[in-house]
PDB file of C-alpha atoms in Angstrom:
ATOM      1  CA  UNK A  30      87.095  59.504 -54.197  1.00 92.00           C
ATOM      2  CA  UNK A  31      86.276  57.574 -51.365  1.00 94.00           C
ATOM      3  CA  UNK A  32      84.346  54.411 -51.182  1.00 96.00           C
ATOM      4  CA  UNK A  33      82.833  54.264 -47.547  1.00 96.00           C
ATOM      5  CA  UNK A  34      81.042  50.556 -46.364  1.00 95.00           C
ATOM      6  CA  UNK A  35      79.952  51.354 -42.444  1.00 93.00           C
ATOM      7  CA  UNK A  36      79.966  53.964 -39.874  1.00 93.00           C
ATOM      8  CA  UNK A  37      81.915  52.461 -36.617  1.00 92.00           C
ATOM      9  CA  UNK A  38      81.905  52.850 -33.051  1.00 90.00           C
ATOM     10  CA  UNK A  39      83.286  51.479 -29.563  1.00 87.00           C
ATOM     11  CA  UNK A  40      85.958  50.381 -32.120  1.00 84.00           C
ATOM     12  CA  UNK A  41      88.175  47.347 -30.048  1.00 80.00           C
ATOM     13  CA  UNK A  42      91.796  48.794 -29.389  1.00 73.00           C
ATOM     14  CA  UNK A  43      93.831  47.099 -32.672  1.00 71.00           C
ATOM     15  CA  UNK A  44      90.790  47.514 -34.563  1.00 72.00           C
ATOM     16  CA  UNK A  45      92.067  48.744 -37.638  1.00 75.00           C
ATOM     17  CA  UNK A  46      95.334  45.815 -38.142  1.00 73.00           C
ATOM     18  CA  UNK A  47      91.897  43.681 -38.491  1.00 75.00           C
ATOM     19  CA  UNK A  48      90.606  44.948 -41.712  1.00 86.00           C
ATOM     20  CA  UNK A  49      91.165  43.148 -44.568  1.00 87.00           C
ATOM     21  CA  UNK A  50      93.886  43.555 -46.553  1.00 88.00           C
ATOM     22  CA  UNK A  51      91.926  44.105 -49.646  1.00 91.00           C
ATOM     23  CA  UNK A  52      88.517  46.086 -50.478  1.00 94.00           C
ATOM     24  CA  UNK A  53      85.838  46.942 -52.791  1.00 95.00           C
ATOM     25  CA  UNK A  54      88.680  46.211 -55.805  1.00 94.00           C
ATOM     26  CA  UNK A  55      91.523  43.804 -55.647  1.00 93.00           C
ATOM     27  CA  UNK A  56      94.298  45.072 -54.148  1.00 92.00           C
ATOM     28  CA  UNK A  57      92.559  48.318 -52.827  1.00 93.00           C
ATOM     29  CA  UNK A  58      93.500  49.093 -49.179  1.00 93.00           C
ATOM     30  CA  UNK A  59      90.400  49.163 -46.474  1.00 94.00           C
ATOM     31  CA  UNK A  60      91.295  52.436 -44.057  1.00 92.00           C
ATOM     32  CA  UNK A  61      89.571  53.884 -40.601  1.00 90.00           C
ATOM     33  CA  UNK A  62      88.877  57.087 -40.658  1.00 88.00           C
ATOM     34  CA  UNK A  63      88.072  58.369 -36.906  1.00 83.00           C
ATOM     35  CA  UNK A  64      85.983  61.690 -36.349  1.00 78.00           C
ATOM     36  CA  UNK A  65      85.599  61.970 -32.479  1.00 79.00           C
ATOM     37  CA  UNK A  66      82.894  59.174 -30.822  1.00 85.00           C
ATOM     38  CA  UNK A  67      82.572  58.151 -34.462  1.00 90.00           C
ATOM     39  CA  UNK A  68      84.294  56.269 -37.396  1.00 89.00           C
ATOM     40  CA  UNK A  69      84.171  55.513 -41.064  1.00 92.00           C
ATOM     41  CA  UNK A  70      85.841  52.662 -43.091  1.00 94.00           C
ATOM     42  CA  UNK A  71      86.754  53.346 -46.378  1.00 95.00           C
ATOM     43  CA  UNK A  72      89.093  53.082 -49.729  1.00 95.00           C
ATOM     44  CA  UNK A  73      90.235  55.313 -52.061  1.00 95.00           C
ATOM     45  CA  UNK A  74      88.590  53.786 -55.520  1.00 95.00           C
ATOM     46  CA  UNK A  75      89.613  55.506 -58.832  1.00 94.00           C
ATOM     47  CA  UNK A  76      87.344  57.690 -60.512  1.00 92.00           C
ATOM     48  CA  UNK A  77      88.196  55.492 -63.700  1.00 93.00           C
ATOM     49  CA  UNK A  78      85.465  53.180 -61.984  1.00 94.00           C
ATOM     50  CA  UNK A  79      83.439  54.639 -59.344  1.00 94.00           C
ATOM     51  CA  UNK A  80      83.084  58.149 -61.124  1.00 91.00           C
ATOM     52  CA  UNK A  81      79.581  58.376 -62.172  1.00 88.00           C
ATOM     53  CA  UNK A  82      79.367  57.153 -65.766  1.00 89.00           C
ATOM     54  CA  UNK A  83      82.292  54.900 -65.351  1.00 93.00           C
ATOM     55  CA  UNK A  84      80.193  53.373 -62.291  1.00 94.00           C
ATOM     56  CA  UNK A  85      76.827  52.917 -64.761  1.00 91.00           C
ATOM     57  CA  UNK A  86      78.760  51.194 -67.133  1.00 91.00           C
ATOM     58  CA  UNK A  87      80.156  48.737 -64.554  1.00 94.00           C
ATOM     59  CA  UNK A  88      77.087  48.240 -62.619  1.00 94.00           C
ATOM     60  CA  UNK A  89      75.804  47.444 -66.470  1.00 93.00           C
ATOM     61  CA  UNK A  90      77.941  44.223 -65.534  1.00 94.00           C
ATOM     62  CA  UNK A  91      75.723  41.731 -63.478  1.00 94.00           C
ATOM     63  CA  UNK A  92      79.104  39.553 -62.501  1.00 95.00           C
ATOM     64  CA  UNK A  93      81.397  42.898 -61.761  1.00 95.00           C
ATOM     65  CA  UNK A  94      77.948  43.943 -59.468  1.00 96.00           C
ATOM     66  CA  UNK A  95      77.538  40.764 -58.139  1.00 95.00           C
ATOM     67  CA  UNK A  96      81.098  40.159 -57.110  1.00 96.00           C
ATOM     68  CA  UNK A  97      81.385  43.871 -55.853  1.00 96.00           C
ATOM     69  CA  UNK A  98      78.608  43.339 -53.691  1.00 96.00           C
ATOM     70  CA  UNK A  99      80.164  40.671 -51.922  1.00 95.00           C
ATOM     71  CA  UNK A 100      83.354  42.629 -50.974  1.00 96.00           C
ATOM     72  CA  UNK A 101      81.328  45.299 -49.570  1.00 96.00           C
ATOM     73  CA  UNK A 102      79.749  42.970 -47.386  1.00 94.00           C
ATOM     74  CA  UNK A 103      83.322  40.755 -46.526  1.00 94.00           C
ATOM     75  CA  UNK A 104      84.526  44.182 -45.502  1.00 95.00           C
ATOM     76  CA  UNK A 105      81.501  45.192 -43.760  1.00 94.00           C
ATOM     77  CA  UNK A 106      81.480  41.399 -42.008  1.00 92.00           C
ATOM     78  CA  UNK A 107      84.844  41.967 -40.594  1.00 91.00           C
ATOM     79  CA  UNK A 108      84.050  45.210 -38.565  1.00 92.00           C
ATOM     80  CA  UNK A 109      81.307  43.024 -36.246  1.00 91.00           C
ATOM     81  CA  UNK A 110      83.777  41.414 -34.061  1.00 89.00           C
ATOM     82  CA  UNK A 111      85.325  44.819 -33.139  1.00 88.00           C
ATOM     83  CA  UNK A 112      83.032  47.651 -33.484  1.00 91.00           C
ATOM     84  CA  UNK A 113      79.270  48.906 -32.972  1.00 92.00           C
ATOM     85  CA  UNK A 114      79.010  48.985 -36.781  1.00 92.00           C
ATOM     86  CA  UNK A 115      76.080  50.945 -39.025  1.00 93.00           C
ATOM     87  CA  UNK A 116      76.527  49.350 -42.492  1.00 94.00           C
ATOM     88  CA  UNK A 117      76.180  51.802 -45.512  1.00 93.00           C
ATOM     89  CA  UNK A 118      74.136  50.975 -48.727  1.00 92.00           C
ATOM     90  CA  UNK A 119      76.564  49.673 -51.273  1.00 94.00           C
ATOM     91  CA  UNK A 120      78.181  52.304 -53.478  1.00 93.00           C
ATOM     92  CA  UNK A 121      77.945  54.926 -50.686  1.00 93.00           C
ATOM     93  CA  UNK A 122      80.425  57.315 -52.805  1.00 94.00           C
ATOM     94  CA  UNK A 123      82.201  60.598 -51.122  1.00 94.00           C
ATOM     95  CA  UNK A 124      84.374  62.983 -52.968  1.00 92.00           C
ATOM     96  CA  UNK A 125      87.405  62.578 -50.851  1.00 91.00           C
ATOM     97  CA  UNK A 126      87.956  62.691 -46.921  1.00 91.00           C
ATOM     98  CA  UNK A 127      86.826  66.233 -46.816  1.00 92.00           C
ATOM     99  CA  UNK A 128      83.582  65.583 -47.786  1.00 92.00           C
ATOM    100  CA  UNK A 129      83.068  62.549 -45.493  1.00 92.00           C
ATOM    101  CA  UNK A 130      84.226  64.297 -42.359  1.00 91.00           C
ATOM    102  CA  UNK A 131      81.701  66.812 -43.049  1.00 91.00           C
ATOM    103  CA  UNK A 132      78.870  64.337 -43.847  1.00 91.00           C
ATOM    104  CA  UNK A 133      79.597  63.125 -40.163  1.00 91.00           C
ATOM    105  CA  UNK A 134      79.624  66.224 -38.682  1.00 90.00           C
ATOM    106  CA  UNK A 135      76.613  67.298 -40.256  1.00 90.00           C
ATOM    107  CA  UNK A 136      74.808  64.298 -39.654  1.00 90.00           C
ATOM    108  CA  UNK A 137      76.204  63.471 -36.106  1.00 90.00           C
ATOM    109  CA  UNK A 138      73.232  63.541 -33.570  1.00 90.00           C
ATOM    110  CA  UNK A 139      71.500  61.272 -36.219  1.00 91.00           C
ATOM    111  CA  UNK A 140      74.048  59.291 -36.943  1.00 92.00           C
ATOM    112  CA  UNK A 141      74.736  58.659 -32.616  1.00 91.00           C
ATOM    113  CA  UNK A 142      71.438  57.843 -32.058  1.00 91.00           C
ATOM    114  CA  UNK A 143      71.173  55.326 -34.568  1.00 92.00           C
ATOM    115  CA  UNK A 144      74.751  54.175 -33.180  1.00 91.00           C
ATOM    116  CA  UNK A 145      72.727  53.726 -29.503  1.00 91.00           C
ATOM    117  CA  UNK A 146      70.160  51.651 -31.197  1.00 91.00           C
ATOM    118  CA  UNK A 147      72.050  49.090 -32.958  1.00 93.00           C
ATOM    119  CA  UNK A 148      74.499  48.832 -30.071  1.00 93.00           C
ATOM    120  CA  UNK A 149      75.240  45.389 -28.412  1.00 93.00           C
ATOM    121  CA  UNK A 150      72.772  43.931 -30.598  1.00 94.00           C
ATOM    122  CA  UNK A 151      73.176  41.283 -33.892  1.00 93.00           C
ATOM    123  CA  UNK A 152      70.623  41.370 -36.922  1.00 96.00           C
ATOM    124  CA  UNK A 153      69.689  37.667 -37.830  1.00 97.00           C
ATOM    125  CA  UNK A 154      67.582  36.970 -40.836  1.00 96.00           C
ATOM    126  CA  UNK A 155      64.687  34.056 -40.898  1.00 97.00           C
ATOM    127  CA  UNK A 156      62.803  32.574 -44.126  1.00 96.00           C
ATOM    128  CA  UNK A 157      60.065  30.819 -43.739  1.00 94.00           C
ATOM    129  CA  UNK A 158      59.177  28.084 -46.263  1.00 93.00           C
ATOM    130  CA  UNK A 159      55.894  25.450 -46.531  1.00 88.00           C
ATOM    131  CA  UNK A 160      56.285  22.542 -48.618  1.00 79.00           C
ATOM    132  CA  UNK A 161      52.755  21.778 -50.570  1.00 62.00           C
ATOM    133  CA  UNK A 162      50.274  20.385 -47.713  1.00 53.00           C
ATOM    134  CA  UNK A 163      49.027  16.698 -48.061  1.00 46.00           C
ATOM    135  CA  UNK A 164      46.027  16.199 -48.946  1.00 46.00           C
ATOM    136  CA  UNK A 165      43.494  12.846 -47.104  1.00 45.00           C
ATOM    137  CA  UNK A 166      43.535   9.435 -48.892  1.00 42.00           C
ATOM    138  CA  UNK A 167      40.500   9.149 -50.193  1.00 48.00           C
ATOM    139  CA  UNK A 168      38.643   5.601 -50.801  1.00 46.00           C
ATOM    140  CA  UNK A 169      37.611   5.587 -54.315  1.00 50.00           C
ATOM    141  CA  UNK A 170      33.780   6.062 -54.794  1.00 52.00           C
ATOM    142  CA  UNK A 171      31.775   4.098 -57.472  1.00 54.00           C
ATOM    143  CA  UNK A 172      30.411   5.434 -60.649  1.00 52.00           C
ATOM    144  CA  UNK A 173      27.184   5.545 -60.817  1.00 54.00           C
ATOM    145  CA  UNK A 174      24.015   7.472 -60.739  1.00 49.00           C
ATOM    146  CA  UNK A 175      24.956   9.231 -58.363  1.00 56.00           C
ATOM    147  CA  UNK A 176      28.623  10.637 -59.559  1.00 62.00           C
ATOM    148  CA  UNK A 177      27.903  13.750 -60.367  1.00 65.00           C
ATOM    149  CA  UNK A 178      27.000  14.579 -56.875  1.00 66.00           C
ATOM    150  CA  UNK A 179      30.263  12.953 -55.781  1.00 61.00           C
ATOM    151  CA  UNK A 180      32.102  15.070 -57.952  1.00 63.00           C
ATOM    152  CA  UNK A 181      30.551  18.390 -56.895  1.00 63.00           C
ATOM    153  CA  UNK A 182      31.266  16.986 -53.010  1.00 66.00           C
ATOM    154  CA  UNK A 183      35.312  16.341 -53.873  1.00 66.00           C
ATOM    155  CA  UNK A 184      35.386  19.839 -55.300  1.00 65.00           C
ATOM    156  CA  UNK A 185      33.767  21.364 -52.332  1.00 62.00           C
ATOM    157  CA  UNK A 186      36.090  19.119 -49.929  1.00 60.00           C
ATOM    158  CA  UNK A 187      38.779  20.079 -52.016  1.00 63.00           C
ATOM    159  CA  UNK A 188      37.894  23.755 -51.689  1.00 61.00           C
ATOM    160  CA  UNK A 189      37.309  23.273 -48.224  1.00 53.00           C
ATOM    161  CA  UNK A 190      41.006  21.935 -47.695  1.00 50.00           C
ATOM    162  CA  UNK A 191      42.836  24.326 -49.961  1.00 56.00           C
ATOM    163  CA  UNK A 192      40.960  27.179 -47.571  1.00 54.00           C
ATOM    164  CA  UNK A 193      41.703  25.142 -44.825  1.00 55.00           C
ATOM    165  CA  UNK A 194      45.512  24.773 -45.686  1.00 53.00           C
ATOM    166  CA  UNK A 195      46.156  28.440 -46.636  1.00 62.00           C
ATOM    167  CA  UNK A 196      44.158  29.966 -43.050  1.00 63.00           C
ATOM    168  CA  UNK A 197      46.880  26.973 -41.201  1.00 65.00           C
ATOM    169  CA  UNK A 198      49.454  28.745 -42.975  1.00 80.00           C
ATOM    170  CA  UNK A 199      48.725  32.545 -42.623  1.00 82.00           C
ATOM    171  CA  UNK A 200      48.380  31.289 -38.963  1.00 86.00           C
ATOM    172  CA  UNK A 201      51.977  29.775 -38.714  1.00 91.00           C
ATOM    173  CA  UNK A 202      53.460  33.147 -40.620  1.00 92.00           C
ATOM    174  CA  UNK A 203      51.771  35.884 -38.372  1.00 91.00           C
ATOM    175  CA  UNK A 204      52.569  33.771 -35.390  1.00 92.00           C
ATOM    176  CA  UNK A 205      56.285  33.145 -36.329  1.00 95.00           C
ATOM    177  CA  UNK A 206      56.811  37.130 -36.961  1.00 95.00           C
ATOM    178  CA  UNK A 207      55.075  37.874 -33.343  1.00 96.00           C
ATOM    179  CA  UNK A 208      56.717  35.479 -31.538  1.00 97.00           C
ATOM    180  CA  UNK A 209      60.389  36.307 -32.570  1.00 97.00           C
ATOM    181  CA  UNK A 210      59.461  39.625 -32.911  1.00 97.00           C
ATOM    182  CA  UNK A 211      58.812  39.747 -28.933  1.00 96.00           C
ATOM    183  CA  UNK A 212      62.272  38.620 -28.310  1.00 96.00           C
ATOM    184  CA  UNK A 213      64.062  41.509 -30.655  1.00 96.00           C
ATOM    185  CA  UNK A 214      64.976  45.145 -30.199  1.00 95.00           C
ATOM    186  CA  UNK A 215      63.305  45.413 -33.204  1.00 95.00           C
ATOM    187  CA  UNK A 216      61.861  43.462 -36.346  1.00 96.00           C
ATOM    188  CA  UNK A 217      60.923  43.745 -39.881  1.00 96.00           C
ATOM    189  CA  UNK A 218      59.158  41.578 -42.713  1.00 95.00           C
ATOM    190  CA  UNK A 219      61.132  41.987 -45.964  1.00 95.00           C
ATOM    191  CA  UNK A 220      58.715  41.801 -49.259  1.00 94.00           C
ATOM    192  CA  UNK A 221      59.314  37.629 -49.911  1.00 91.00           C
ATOM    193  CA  UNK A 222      61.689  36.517 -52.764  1.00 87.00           C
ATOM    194  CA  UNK A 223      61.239  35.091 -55.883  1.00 87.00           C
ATOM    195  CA  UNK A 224      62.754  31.311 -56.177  1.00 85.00           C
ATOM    196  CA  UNK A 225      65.139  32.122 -58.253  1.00 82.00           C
ATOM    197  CA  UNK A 226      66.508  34.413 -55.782  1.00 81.00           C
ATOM    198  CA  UNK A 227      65.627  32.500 -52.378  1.00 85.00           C
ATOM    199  CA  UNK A 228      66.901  29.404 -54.113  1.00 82.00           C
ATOM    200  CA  UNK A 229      64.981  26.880 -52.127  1.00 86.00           C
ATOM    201  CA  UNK A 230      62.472  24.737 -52.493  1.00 82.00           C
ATOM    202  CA  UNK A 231      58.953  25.174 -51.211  1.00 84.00           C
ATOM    203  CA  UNK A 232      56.743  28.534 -51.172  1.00 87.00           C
ATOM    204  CA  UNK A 233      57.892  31.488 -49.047  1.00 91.00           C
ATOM    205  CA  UNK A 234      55.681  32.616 -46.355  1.00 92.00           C
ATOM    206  CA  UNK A 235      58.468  34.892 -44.882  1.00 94.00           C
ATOM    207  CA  UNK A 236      61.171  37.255 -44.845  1.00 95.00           C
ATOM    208  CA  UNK A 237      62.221  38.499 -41.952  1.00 96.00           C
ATOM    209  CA  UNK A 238      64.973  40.118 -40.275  1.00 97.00           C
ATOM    210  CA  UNK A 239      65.414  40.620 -37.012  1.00 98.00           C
ATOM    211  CA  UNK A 240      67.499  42.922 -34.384  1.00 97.00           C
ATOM    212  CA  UNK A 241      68.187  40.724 -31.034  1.00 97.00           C
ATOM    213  CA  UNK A 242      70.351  42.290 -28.122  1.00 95.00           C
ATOM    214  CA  UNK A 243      73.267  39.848 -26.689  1.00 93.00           C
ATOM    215  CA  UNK A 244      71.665  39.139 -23.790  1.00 95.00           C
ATOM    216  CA  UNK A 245      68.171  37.881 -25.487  1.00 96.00           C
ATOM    217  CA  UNK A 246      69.902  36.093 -28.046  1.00 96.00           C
ATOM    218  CA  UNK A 247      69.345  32.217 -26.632  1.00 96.00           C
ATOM    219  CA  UNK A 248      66.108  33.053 -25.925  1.00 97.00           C
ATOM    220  CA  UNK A 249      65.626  34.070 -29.628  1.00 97.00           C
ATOM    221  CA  UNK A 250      66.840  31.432 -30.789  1.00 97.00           C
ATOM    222  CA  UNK A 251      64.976  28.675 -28.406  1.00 97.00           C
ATOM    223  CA  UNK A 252      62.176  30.437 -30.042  1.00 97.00           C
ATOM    224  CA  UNK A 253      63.045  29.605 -33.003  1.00 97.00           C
ATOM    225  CA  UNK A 254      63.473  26.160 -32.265  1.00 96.00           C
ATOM    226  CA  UNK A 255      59.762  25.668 -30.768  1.00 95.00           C
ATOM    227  CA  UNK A 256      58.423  27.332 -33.788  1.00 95.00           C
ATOM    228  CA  UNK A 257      60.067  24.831 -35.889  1.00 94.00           C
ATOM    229  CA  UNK A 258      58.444  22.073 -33.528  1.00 93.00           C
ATOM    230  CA  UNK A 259      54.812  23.713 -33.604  1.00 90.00           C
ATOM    231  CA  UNK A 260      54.557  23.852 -37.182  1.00 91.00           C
ATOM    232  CA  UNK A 261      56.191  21.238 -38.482  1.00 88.00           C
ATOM    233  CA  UNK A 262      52.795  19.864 -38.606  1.00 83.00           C
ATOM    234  CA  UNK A 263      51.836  22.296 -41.213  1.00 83.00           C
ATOM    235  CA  UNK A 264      55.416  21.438 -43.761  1.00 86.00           C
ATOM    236  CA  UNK A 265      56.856  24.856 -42.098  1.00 90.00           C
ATOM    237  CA  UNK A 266      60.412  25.108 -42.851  1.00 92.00           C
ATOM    238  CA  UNK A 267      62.915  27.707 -40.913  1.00 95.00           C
ATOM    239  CA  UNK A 268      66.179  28.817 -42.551  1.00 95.00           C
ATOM    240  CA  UNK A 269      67.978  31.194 -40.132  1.00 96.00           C
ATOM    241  CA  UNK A 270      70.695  33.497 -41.536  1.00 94.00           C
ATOM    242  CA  UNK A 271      73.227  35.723 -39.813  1.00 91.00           C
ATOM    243  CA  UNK A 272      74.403  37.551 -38.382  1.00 92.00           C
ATOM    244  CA  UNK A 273      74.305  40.479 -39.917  1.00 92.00           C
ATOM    245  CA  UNK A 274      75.250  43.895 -40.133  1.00 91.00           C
ATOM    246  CA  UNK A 275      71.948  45.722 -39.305  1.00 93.00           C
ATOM    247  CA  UNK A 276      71.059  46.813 -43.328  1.00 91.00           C
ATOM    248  CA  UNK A 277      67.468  46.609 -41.985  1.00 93.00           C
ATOM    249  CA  UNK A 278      67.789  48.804 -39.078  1.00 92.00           C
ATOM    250  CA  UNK A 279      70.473  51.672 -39.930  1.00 88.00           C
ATOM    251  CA  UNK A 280      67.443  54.568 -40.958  1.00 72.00           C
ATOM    252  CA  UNK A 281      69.034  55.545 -44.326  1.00 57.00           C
ATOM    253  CA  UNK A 282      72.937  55.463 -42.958  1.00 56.00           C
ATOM    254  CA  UNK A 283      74.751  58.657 -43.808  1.00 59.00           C
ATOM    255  CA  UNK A 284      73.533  60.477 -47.026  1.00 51.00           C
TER     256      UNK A 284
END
């Protein structure tokens, strides 16, 4: 059984004394397969563990998962430097090198074109964060006769502000996609995280991910600096991740 992490191309000459030494598993060996234009990296896993009810059982095991997912993406990682690579989902699972070489030649005019796309460009990820807006000192009003009618008037200023606050924020997300957007081969706004998941502090306002070509890549990025600028106004926070394999831009990979 074959465990397969990317489809390669333009692979560098030495390419393949590059890969890591281990894989998926501890001590199992990372191997390039070539099939004409095209490539695969992949390991031979036992079917002891990546056989289909073995594989349930383990993935059953949040830290085995967790920890698994990270060596796909080390191995994945290392092919950027050397190779137009399409990433594969993790646990993309082939009977043996029969069945991948077929899978490639099957899939092949798909599998090139999606090759073309991702070629001589980098996926970066941004995540866009507001800290809670502050709200006007207020001088404190008298009581009085008259504080009821205060009262309704600080709920209607405070309504006022909260609207206020969430339009300056919709504002600063739409504008933040469009504008880094422009400087990509392509672009895409992930559903937003949980904090437990993100892990930082503040309410997400985005998740994007973005596909920027070599040559457009400082002006992405100065982008990205006068965004943080602009809105720092509005407690806008930028965390930029990356690069990336393109997981957001592959199409579905080979299947």
């Amino acid at each position: 059984m074959l465990y397969v992490y990317a489809i390669t191309a333009d692979c560098a000459a030495g390419a393949s004394s590059l890969l890591p030494e281990d894989g998926i598993l501890p001590g199992v060996a990372v191997q390039h397969f070539a099939a004409g234009p095209l490539g695969a990296v992949a390991s031979a896993v036992p079917d002891s563990v990546f056989g289909k009810e073995a594989l349930q059982a383990q993935l059953n095991d949040a830290d085995w998962t967790r920890a698994r997912i990270l060596d796909h993406q080390r191995v994945v990682s290392s092919l950027l430097p050397v190779a137009t690579v399409l990433p594969l989902k993790f646990c993309s699972l082939f009977a043996g090198e029969a069945s991948l070489a077929d899978a490639l030649a099957t899939q092949r005019e798909v599998l090139e074109a999606t090759v073309a796309r991702l070629r001589g460009a980098r996926e970066w990820g941004v995540k866009l964060f507001f800290e809670s807006p502050t709200r006007p000192v207020r001088t404190a009003e008298p009581v009085g006769a008259g504080s009821g009618l205060a009262f309704f008037r600080r709920k209607k200023e405070e309504q006022e502000f909260r609207a206020a606050a969430e339009a300056a924020l919709d504002n600063c997300v739409a504008a933040s996609h469009r504008r880094l957007a422009a400087h990509a081969r392509a672009a895409v706004a992930n559903p937003l995280q949980p904090p437990e998941l993100h892990g930082h502090a503040g309410t997400m306002g985005l998740n994007g991910a973005y596909l920027v070509a070599a040559e457009t890549e400082a002006a992405w990025r100065a982008c990205l600096l006068e965004l943080e600028t602009a809105y720092a106004a509005v407690g806008a926070r930028y965390v930029l991740t990356g690069p990336w394999a393109a997981y957001n831009f592959t199409g579905g990979g080979l299947v």
